[in-house]
PDB file of C-alpha atoms in Angstrom:
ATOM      1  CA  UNK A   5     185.738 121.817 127.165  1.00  0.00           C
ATOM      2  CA  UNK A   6     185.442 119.528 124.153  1.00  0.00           C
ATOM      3  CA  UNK A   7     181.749 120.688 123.643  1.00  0.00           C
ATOM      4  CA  UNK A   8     183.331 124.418 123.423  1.00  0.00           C
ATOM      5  CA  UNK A   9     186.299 122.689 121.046  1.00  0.00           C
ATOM      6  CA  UNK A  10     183.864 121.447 118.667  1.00  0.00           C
ATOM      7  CA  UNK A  11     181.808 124.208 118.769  1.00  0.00           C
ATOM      8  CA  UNK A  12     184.733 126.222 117.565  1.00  0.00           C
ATOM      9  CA  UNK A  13     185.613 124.004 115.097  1.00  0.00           C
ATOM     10  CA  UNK A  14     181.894 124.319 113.695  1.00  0.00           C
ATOM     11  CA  UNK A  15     182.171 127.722 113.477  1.00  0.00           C
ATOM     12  CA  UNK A  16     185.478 128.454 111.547  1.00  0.00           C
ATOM     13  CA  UNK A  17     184.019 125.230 109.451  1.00  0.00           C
ATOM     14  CA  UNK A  18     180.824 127.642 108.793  1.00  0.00           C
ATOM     15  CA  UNK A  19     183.093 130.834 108.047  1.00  0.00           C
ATOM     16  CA  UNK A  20     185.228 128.851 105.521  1.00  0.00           C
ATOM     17  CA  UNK A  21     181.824 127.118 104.001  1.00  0.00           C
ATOM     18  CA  UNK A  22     180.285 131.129 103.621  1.00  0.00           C
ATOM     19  CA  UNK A  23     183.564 132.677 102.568  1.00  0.00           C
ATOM     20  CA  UNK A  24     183.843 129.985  99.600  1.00  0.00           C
ATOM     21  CA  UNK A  25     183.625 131.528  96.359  1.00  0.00           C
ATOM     22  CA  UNK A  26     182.372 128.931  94.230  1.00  0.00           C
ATOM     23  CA  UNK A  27     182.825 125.430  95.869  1.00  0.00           C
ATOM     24  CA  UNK A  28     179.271 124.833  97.272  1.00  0.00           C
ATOM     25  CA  UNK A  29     176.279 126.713  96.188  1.00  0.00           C
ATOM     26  CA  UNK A  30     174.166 128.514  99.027  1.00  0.00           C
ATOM     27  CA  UNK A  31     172.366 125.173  99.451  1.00  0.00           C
ATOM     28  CA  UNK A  32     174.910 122.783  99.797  1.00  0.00           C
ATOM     29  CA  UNK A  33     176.423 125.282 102.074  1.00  0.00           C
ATOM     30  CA  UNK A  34     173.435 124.827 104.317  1.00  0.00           C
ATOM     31  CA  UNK A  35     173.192 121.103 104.491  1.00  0.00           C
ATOM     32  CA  UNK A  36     176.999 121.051 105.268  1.00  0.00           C
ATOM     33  CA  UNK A  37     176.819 123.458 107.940  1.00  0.00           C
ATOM     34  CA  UNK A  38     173.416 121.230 109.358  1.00  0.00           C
ATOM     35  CA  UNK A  39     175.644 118.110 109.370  1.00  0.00           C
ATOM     36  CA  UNK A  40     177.920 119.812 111.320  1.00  0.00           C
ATOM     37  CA  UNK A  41     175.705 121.162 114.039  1.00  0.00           C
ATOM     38  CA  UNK A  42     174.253 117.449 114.343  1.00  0.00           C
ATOM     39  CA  UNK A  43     177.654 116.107 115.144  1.00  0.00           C
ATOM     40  CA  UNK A  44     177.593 118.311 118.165  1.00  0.00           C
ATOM     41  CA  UNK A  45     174.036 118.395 119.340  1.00  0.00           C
ATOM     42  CA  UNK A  46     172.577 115.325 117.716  1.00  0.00           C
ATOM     43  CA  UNK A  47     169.154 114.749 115.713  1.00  0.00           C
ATOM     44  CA  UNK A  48     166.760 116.906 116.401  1.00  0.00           C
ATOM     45  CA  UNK A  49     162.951 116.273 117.300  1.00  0.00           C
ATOM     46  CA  UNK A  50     161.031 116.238 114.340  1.00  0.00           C
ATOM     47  CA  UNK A  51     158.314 118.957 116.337  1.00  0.00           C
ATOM     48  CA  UNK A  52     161.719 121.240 117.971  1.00  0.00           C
ATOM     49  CA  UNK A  53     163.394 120.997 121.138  1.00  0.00           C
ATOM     50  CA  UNK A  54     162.394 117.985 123.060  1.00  0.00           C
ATOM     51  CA  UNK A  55     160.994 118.852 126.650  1.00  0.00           C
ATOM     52  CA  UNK A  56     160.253 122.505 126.527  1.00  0.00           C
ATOM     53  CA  UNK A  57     157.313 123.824 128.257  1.00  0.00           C
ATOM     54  CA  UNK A  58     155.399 124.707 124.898  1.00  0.00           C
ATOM     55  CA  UNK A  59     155.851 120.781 124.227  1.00  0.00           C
ATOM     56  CA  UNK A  60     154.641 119.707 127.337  1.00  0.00           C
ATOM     57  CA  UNK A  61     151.187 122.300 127.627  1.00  0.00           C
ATOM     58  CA  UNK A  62     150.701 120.662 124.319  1.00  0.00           C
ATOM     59  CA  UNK A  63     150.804 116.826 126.182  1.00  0.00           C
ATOM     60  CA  UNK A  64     148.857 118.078 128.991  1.00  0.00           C
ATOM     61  CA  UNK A  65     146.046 119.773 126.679  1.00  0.00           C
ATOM     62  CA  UNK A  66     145.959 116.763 124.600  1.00  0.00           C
ATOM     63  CA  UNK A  67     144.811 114.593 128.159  1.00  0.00           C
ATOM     64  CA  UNK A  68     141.567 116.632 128.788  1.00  0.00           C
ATOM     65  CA  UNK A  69     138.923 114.174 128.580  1.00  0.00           C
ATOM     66  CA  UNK A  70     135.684 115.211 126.661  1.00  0.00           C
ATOM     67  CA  UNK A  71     133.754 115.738 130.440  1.00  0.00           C
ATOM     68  CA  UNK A  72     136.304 118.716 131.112  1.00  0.00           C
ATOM     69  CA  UNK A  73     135.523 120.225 127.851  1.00  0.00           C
ATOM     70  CA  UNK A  74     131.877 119.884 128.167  1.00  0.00           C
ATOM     71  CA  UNK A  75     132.563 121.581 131.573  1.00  0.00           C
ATOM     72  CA  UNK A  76     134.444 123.980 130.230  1.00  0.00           C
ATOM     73  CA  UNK A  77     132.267 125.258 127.848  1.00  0.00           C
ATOM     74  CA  UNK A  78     129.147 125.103 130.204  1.00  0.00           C
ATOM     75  CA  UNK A  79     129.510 128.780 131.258  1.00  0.00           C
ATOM     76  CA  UNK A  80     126.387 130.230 129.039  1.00  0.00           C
ATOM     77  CA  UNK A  81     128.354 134.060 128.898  1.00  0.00           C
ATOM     78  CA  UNK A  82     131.527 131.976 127.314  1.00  0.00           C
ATOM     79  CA  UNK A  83     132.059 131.405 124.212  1.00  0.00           C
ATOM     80  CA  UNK A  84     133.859 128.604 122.692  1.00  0.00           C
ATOM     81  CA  UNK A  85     136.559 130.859 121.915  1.00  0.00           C
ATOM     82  CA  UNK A  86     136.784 132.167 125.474  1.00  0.00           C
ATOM     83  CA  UNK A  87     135.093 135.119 124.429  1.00  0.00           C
ATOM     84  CA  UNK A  88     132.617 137.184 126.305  1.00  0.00           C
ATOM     85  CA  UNK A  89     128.920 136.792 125.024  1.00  0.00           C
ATOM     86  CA  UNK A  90     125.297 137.556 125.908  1.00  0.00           C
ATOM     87  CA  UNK A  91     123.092 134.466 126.067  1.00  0.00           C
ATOM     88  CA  UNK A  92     120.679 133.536 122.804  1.00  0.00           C
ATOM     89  CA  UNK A  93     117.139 133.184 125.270  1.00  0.00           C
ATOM     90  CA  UNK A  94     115.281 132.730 122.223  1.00  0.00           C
ATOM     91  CA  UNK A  95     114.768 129.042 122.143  1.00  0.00           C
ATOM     92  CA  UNK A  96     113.749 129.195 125.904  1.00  0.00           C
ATOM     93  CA  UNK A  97     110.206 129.142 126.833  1.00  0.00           C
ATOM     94  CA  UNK A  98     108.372 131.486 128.582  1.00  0.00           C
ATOM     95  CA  UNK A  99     107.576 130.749 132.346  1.00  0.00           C
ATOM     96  CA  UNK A 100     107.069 132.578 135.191  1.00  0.00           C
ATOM     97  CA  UNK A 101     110.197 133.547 137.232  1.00  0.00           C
ATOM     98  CA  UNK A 102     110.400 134.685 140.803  1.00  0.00           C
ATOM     99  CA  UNK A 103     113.820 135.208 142.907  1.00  0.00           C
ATOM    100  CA  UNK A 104     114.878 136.367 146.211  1.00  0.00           C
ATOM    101  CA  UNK A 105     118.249 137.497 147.742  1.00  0.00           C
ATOM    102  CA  UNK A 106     119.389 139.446 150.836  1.00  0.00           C
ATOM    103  CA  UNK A 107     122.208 141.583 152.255  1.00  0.00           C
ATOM    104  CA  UNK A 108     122.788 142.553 155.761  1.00  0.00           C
ATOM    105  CA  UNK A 109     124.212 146.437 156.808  1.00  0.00           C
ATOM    106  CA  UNK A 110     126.372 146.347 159.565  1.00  0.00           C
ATOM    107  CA  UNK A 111     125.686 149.819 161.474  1.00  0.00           C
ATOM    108  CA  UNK A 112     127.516 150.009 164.708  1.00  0.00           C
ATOM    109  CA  UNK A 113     125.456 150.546 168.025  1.00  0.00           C
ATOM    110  CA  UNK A 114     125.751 154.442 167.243  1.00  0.00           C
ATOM    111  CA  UNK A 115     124.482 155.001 163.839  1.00  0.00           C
ATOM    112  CA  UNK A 116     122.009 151.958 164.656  1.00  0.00           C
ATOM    113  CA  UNK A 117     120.503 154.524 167.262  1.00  0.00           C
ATOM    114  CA  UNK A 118     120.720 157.625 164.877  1.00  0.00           C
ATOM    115  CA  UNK A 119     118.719 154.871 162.119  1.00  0.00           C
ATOM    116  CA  UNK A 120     116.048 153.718 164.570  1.00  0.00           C
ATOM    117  CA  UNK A 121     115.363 157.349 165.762  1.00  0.00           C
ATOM    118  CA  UNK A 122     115.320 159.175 162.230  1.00  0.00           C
ATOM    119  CA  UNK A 123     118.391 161.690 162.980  1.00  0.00           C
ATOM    120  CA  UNK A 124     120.551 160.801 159.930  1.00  0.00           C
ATOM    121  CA  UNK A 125     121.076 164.130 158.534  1.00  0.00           C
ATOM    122  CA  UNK A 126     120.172 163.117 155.143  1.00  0.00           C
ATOM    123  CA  UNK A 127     116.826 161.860 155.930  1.00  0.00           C
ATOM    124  CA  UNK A 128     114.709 158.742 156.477  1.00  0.00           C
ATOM    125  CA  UNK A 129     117.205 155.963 155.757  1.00  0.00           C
ATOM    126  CA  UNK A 130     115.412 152.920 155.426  1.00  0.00           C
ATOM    127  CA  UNK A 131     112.691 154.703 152.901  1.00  0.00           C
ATOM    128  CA  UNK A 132     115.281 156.148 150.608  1.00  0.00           C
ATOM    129  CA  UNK A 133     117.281 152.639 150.514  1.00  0.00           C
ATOM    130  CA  UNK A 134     113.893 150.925 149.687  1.00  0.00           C
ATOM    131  CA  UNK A 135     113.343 152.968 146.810  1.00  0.00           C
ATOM    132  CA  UNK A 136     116.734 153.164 145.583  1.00  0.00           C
ATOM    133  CA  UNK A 137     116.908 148.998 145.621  1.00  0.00           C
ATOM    134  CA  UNK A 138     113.322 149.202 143.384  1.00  0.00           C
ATOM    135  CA  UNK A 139     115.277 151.231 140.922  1.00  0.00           C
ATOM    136  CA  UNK A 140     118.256 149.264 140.861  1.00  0.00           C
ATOM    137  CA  UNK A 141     116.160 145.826 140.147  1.00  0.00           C
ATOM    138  CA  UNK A 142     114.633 147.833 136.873  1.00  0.00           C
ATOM    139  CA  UNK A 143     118.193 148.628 136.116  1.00  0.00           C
ATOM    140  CA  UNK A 144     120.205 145.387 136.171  1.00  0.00           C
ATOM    141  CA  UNK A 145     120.550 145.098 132.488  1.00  0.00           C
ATOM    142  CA  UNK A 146     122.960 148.499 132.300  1.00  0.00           C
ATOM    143  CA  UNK A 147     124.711 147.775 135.571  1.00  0.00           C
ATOM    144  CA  UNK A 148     125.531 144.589 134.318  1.00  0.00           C
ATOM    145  CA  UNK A 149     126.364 144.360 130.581  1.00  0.00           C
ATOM    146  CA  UNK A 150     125.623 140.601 130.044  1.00  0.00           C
ATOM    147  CA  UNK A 151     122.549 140.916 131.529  1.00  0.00           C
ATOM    148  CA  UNK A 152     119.109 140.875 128.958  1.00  0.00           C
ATOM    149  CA  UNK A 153     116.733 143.200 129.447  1.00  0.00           C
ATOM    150  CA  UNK A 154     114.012 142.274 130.433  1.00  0.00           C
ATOM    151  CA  UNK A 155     110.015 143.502 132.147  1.00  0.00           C
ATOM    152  CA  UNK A 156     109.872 142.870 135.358  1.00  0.00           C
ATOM    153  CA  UNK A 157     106.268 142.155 136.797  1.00  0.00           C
ATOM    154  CA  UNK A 158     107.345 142.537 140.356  1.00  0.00           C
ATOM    155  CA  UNK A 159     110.054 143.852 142.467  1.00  0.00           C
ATOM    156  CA  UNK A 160     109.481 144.169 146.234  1.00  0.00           C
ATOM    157  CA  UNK A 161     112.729 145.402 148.897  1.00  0.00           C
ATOM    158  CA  UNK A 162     112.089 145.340 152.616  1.00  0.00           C
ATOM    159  CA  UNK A 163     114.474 146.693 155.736  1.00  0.00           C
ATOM    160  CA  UNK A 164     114.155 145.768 159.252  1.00  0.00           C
ATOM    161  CA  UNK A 165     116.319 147.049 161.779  1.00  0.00           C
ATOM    162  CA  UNK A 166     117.844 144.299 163.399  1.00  0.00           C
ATOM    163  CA  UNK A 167     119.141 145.309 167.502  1.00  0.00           C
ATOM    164  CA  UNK A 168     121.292 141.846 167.877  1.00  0.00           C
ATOM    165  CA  UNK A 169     123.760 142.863 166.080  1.00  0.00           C
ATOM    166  CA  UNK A 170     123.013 146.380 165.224  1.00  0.00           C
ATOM    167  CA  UNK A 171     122.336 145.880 161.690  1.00  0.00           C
ATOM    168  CA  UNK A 172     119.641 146.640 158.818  1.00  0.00           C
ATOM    169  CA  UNK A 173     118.480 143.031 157.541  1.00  0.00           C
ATOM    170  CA  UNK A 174     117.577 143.816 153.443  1.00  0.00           C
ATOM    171  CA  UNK A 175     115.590 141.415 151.288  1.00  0.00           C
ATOM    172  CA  UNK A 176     114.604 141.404 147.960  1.00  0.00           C
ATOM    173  CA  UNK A 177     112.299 140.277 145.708  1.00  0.00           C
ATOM    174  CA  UNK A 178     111.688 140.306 141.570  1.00  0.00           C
ATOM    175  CA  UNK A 179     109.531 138.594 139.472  1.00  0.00           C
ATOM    176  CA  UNK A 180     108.990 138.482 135.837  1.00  0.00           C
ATOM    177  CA  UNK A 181     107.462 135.961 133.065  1.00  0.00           C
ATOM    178  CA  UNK A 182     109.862 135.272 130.629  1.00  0.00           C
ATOM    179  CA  UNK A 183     113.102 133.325 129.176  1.00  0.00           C
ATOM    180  CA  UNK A 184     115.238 134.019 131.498  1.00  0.00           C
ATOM    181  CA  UNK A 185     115.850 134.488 134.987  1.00  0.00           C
ATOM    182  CA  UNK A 186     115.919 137.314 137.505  1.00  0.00           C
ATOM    183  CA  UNK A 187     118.351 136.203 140.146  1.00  0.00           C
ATOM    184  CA  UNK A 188     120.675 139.371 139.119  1.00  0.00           C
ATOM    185  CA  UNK A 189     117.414 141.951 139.643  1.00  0.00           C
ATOM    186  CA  UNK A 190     116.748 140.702 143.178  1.00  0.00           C
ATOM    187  CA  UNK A 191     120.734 140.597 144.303  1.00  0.00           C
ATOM    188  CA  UNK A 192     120.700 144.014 142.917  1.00  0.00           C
ATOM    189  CA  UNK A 193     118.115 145.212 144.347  1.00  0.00           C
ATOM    190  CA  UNK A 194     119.375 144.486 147.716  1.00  0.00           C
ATOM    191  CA  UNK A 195     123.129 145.511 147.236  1.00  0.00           C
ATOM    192  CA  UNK A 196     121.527 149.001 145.587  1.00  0.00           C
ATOM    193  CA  UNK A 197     119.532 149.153 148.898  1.00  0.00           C
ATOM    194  CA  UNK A 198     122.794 148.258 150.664  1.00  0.00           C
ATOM    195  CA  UNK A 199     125.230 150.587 149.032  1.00  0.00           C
ATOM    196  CA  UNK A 200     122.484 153.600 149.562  1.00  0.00           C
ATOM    197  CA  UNK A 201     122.110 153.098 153.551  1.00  0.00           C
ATOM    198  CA  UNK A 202     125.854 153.175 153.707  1.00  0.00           C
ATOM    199  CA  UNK A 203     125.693 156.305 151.635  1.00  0.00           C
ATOM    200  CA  UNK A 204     123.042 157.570 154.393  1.00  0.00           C
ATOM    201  CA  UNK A 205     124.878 156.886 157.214  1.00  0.00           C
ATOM    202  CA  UNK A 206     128.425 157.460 155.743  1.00  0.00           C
ATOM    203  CA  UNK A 207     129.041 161.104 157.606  1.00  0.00           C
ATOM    204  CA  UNK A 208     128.158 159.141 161.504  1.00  0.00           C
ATOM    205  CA  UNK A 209     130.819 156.194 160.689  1.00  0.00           C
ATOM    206  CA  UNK A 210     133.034 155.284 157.660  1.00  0.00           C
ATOM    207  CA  UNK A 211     133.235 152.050 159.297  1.00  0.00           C
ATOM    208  CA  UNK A 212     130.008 150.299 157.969  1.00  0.00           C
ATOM    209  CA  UNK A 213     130.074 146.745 156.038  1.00  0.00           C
ATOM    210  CA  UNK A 214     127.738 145.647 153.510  1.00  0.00           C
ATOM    211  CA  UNK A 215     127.850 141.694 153.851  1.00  0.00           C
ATOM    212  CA  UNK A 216     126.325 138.672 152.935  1.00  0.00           C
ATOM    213  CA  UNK A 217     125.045 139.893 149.391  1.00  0.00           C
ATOM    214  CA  UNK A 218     123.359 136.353 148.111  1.00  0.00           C
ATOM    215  CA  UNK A 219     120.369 134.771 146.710  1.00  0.00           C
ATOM    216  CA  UNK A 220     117.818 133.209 148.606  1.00  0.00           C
ATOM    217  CA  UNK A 221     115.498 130.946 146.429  1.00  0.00           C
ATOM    218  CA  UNK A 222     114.333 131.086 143.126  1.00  0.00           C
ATOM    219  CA  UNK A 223     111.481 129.059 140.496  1.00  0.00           C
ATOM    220  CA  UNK A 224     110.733 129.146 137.038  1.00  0.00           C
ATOM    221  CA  UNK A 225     113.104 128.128 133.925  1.00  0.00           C
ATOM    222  CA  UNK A 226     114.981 124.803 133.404  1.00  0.00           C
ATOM    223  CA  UNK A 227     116.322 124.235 136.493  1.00  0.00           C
ATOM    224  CA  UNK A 228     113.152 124.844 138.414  1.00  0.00           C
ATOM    225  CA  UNK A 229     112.943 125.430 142.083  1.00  0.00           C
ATOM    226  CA  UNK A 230     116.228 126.095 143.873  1.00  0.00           C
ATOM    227  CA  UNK A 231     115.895 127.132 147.606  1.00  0.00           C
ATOM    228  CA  UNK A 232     119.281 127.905 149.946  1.00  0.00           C
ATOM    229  CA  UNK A 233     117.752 125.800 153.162  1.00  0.00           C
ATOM    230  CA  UNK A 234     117.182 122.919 150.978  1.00  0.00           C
TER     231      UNK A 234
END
């Protein structure tokens, strides 16, 4: 109640300081009414209201040590901005540059069977995926928009049937001598070959999975040789 009293009292103070005539020029008016509201509410922080959440993001930010920003800024398609950006390769070297990923198709014993004997109504599954995940390698670069574009020497997709689990096993392959790497062309190259047996076998069961999309080794560049069973 006596925070409401003098908040009343400020205001008919302010309405008697505005109404004035000629007593107190528009400035004195101001610094009058500022006393006023400091009698209530006190000094205020020299930076605004003490405590608020913009003050203490501020604090927090401030504590990032200069590891977490080197961190931070160690994603090559970020810029320092945030911004999204393609990669300057140009002060790379050439080397050679060789990657391999794999998928696996989950059929289902029944279109398994249809697979292994050739009665998909659209044709020879396993040939048409193969080709489709040799076109998809060449065509990273527009499937992917951060992607360079670059000549690939080599691209190489198999499919085995696999009866354990009733599943098509995919691996790829692609290879290129360059300045940067082709990890993207082989996963594509396998998740094209993926997505195109599902697209095969899509009328016999809507129920097929496409899992385990990942890369398997690569060489060449920087970081050298990087193998999963290592």
């Amino acid at each position: 109640m006596l925070l409401l009293r003098r908040l009343g009292a400020v205001f008919r103070s302010s309405r008697r300081l505005y109404s004035s005539s000629g007593d107190h020029d528009l400035a004195n008016t101001i610094a009058e009414f500022n006393k006023e509201m400091e009698s209530v509410f006190g000094d205020l922080p020299p930076s605004g209201i003490s405590g608020s959440s913009h003050n203490r993001f501020t604090v927090e930010k401030s504590a990032i040590t200069p590891q977490e920003c080197e961190n931070a800024v160690s994603l090559t398609h970020v810029g320092r901005a945030g911004e999204a950006q393609m990669v300057d390769v140009s002060p790379k070297e050439s080397t050679k540059r060789i990657a391999i990923a794999s998928c696996n198709v989950i059929l289902g014993k029944k279109v398994f069977d249809l697979v292994l004997a050739n009665q998909m109504a659209k044709g020879d599954v396993l040939s048409v995926a193969k080709i489709a995940g040799i076109s998809g390698a060449k065509h990273t670069s527009t499937l992917i928009p951060l992607c360079h574009n670059i000549t690939l020497s080599h691209v190489r997709v198999d499919l085995h049937l696999n009866p354990k689990n009733y599943s098509v096993d995919i691996e790829g392959e692609a290879a290129s001598t360059g300045k940067t790497g082709v990890e993207m062309e082989a996963m594509t190259a396998v998740t094209i070959a993926g997505l195109t047996v599902y697209d095969m076998c899509k009328a016999a069961s809507k129920d097929i999975q496409i899992t385990n999309v990942r890369l398997e080794s690569k060489t060449g560049g920087k970081s050298g040789q990087w193998s999963r069973e290592e």
